[in-house]
PDB file of C-alpha atoms and ligand atoms in Angstrom:
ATOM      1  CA  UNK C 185      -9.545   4.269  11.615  1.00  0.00           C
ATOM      2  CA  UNK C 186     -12.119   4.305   9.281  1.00  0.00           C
ATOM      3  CA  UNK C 187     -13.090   2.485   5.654  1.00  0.00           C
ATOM      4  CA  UNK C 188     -15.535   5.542   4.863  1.00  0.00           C
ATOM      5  CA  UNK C 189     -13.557   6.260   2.088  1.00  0.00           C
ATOM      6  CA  UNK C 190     -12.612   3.168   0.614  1.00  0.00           C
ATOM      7  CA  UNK C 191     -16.294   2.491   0.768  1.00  0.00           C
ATOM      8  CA  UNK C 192     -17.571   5.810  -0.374  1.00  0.00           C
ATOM      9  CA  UNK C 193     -15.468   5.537  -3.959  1.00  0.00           C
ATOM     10  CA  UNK C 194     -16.544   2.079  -4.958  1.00  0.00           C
ATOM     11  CA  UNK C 195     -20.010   0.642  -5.857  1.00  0.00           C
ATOM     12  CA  UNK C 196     -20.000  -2.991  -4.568  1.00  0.00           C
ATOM     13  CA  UNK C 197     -22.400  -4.296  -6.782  1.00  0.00           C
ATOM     14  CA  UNK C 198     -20.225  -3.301  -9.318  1.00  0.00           C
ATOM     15  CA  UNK C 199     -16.207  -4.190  -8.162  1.00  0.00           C
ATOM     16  CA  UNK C 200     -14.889  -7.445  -7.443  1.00  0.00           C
ATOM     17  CA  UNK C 201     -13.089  -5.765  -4.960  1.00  0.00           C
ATOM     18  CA  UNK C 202     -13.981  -6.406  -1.204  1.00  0.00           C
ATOM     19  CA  UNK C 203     -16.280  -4.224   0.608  1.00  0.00           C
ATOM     20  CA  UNK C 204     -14.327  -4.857   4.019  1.00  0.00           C
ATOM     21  CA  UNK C 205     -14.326  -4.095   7.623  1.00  0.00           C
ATOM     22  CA  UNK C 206     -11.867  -3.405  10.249  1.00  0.00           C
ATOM     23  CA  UNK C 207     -10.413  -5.923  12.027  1.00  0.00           C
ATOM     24  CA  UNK C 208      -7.106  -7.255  13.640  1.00  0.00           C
ATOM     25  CA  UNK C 209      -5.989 -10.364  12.626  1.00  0.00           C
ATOM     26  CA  UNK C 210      -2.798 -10.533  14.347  1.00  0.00           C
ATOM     27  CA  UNK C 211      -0.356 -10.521  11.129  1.00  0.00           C
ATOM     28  CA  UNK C 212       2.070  -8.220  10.161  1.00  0.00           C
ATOM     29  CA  UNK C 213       1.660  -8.748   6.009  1.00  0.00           C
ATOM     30  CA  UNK C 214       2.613  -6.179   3.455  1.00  0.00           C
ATOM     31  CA  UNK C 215       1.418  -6.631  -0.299  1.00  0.00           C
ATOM     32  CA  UNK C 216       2.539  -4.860  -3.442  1.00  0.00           C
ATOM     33  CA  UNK C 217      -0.204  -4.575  -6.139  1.00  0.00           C
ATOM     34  CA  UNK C 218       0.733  -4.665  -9.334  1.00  0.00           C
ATOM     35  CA  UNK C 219      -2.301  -1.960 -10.814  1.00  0.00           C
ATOM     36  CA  UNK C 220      -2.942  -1.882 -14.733  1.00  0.00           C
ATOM     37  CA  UNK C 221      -5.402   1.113 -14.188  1.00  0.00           C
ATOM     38  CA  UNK C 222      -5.012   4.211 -17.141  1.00  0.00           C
ATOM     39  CA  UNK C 223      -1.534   4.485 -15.478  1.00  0.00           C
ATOM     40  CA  UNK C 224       0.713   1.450 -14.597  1.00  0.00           C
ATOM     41  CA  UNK C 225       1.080   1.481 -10.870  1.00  0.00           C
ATOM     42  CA  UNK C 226       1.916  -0.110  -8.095  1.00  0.00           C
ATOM     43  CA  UNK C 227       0.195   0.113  -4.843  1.00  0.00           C
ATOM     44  CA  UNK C 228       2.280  -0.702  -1.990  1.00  0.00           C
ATOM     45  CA  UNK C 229      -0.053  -1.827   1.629  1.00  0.00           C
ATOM     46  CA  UNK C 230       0.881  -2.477   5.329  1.00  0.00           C
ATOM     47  CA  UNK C 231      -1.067  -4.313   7.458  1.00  0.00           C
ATOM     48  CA  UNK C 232      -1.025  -1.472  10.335  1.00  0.00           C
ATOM     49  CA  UNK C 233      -3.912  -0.269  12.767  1.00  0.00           C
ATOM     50  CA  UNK C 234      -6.505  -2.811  11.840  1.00  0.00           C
ATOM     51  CA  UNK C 235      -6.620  -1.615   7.846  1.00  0.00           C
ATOM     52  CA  UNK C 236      -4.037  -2.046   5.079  1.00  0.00           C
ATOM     53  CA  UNK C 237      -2.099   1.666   5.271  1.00  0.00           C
ATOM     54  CA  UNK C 238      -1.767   2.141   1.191  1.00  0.00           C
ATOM     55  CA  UNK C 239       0.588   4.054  -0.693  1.00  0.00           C
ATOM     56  CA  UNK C 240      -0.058   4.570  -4.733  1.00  0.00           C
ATOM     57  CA  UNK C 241       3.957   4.037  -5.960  1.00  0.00           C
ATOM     58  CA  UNK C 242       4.084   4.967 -10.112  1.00  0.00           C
ATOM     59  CA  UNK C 243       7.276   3.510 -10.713  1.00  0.00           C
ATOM     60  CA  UNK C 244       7.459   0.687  -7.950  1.00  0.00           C
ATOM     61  CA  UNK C 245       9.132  -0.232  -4.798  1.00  0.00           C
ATOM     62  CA  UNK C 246      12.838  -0.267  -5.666  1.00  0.00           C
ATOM     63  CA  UNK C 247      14.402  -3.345  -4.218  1.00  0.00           C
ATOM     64  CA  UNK C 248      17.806  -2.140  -4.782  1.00  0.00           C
ATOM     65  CA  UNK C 249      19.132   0.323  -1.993  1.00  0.00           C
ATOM     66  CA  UNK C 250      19.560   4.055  -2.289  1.00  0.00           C
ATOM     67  CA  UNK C 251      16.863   4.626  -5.129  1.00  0.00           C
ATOM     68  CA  UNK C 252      14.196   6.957  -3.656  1.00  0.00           C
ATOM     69  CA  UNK C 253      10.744   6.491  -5.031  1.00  0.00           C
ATOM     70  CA  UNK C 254       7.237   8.640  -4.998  1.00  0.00           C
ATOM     71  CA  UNK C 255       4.416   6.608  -2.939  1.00  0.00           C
ATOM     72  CA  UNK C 256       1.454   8.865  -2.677  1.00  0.00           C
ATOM     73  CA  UNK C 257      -0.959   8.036   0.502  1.00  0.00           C
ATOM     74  CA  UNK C 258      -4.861   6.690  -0.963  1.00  0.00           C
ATOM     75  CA  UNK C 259      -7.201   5.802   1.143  1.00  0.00           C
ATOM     76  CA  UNK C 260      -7.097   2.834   4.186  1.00  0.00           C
ATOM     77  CA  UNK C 261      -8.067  -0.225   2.418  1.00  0.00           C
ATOM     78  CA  UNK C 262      -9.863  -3.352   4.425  1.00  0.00           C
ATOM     79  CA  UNK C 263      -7.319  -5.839   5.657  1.00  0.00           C
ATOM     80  CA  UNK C 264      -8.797  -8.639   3.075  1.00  0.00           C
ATOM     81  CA  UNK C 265      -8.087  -6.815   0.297  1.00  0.00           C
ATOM     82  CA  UNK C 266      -4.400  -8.047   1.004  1.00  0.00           C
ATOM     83  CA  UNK C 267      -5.290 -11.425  -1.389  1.00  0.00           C
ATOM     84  CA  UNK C 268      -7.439  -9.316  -3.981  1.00  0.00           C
ATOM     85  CA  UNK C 269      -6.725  -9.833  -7.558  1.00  0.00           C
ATOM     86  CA  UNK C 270      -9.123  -9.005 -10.650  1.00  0.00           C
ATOM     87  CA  UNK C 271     -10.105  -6.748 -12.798  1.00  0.00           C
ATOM     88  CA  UNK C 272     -11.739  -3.474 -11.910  1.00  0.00           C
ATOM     89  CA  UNK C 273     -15.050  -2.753 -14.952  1.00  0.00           C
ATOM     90  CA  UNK C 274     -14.744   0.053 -16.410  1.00  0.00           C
ATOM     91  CA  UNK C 275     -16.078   2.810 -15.991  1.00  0.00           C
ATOM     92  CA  UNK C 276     -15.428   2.161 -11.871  1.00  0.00           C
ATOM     93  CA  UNK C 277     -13.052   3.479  -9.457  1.00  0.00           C
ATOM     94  CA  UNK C 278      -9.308   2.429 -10.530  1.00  0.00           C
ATOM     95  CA  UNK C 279     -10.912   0.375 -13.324  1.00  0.00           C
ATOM     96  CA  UNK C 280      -8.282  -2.099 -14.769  1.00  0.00           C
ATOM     97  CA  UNK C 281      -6.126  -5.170 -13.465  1.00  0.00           C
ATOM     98  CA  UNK C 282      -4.972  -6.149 -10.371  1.00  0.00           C
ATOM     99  CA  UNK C 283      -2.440  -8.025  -9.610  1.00  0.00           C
ATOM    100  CA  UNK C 284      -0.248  -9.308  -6.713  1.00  0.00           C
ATOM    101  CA  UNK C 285       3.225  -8.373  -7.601  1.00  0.00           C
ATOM    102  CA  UNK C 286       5.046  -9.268  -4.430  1.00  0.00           C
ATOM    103  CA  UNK C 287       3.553 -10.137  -0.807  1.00  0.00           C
ATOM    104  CA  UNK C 288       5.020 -11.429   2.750  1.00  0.00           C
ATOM    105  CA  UNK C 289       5.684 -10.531   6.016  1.00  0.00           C
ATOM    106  CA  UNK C 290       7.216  -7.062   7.646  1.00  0.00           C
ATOM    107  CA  UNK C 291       8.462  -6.289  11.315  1.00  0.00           C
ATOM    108  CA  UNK C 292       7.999  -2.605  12.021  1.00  0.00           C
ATOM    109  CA  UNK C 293      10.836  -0.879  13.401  1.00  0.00           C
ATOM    110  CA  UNK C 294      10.962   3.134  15.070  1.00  0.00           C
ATOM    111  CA  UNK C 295       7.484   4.464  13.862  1.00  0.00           C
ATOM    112  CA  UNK C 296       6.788   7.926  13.779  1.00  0.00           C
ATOM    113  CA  UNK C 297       3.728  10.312  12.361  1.00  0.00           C
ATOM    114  CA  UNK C 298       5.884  10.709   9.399  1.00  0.00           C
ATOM    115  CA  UNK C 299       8.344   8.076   8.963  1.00  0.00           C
ATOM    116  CA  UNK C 300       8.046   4.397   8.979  1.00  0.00           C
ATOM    117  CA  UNK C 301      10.337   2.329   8.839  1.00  0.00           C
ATOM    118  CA  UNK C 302      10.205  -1.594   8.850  1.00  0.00           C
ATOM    119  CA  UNK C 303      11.825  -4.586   7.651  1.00  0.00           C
ATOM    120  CA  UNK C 304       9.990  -6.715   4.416  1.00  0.00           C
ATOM    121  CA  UNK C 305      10.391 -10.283   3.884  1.00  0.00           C
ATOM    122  CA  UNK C 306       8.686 -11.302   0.561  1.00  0.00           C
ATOM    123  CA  UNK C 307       9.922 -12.583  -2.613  1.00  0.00           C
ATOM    124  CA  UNK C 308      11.178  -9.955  -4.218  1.00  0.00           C
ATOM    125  CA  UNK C 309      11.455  -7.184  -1.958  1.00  0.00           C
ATOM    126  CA  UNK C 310      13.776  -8.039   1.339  1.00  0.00           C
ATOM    127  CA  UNK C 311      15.439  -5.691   3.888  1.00  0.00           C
ATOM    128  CA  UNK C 312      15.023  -2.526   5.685  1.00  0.00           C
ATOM    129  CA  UNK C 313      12.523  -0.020   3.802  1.00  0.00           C
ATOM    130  CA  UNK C 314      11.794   3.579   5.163  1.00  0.00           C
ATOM    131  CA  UNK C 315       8.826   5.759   4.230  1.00  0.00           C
ATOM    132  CA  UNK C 316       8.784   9.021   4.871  1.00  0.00           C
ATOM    133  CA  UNK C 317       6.792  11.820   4.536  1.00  0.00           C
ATOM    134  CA  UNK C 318       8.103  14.872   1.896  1.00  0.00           C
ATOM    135  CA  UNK C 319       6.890  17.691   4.357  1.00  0.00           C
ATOM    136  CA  UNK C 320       4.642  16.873   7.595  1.00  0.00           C
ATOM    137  CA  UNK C 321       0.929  18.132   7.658  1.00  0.00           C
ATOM    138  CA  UNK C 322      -2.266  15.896   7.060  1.00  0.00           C
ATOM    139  CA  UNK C 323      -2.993  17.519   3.541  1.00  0.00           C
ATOM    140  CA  UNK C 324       0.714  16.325   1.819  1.00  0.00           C
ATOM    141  CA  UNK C 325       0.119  12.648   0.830  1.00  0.00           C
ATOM    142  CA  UNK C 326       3.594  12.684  -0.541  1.00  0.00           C
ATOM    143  CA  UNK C 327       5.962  10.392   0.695  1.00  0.00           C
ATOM    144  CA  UNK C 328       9.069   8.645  -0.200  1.00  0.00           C
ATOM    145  CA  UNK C 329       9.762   5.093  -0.421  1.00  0.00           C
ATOM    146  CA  UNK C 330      13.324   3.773   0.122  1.00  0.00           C
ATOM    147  CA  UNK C 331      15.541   0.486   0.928  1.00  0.00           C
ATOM    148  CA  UNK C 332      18.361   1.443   3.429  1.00  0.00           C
ATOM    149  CA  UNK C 333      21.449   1.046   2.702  1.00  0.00           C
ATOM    150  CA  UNK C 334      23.140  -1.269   4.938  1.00  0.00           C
ATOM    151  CA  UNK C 335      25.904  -0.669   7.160  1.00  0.00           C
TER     152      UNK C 335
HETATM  153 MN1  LIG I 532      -4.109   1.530  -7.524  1.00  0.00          MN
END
């Protein structure tokens, strides 16, 4: 696991943003930022091998079951970034407003290369989620995030 990237795209002088390191803390925390960059996303994280695992979702983590969204893969982000809110200047990387849209805890379930899946307990989004990747290989950074439906 490495921050390399997450470091490499952002000028810390510059970003509110954390610079980070790696580190375990124990938890099991998700977070869903709410990102007012050029595009209205949402960036869903898991607090998973010492980093927050992040997925870029453009039309947000359903919380109803069944509804299949996009959540591209971006880069490991440091585990403190889970409380960051602020606003990105512009002119730097994602530059724009962050916000925490929804945050709690998550027990991870079977776990595969290419499919998570895991259980969320925050505000707004509760129950069994799945990611999965659209077609395995390192270079597709397309996945899909769901809610199961439940039995
Ligand atoms: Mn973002």
């Amino acid at each position: 696991m490495t921050l390399k990237e997450y470091q490499k795209k952002r000028k810390f002088k510059k970003t509110p943003e954390p610079k980070g390191e790696i580190g375990k803390t124990g938890f099991s925390r998700f977070v869903v930022h709410k990102h007012q960059a050029r595009n209205l996303h949402f960036d869903f994280r898991l607090e998973l091998d010492s980093v927050l695992k992040s997925w870029a979702v453009p039309k947000g983590v359903p919380e109803e079951a069944g509804v299949k969204r996009l959540a591209v893969q971006t880069e490991d982000h440091p585990i403190e970034y889970i409380d960051f809110e602020g606003v990105i200047p512009e002119g730097q990387y994602g530059a724009g407003k962050v916000e925490v849209w929804d945050k709690g805890d998550f027990k991870l379930l079977p776990r595969e290369k290419n499919h998570l899946e895991f259980e969320l307990s925050g505000k707004k989004l509760k129950g069994v989620y799945i990611l999965v990747q659209t077609k395995t290989g390192n270079n597709n950074k397309n996945w899909l995030i769901f809610r199961k439906v439940e039995k």
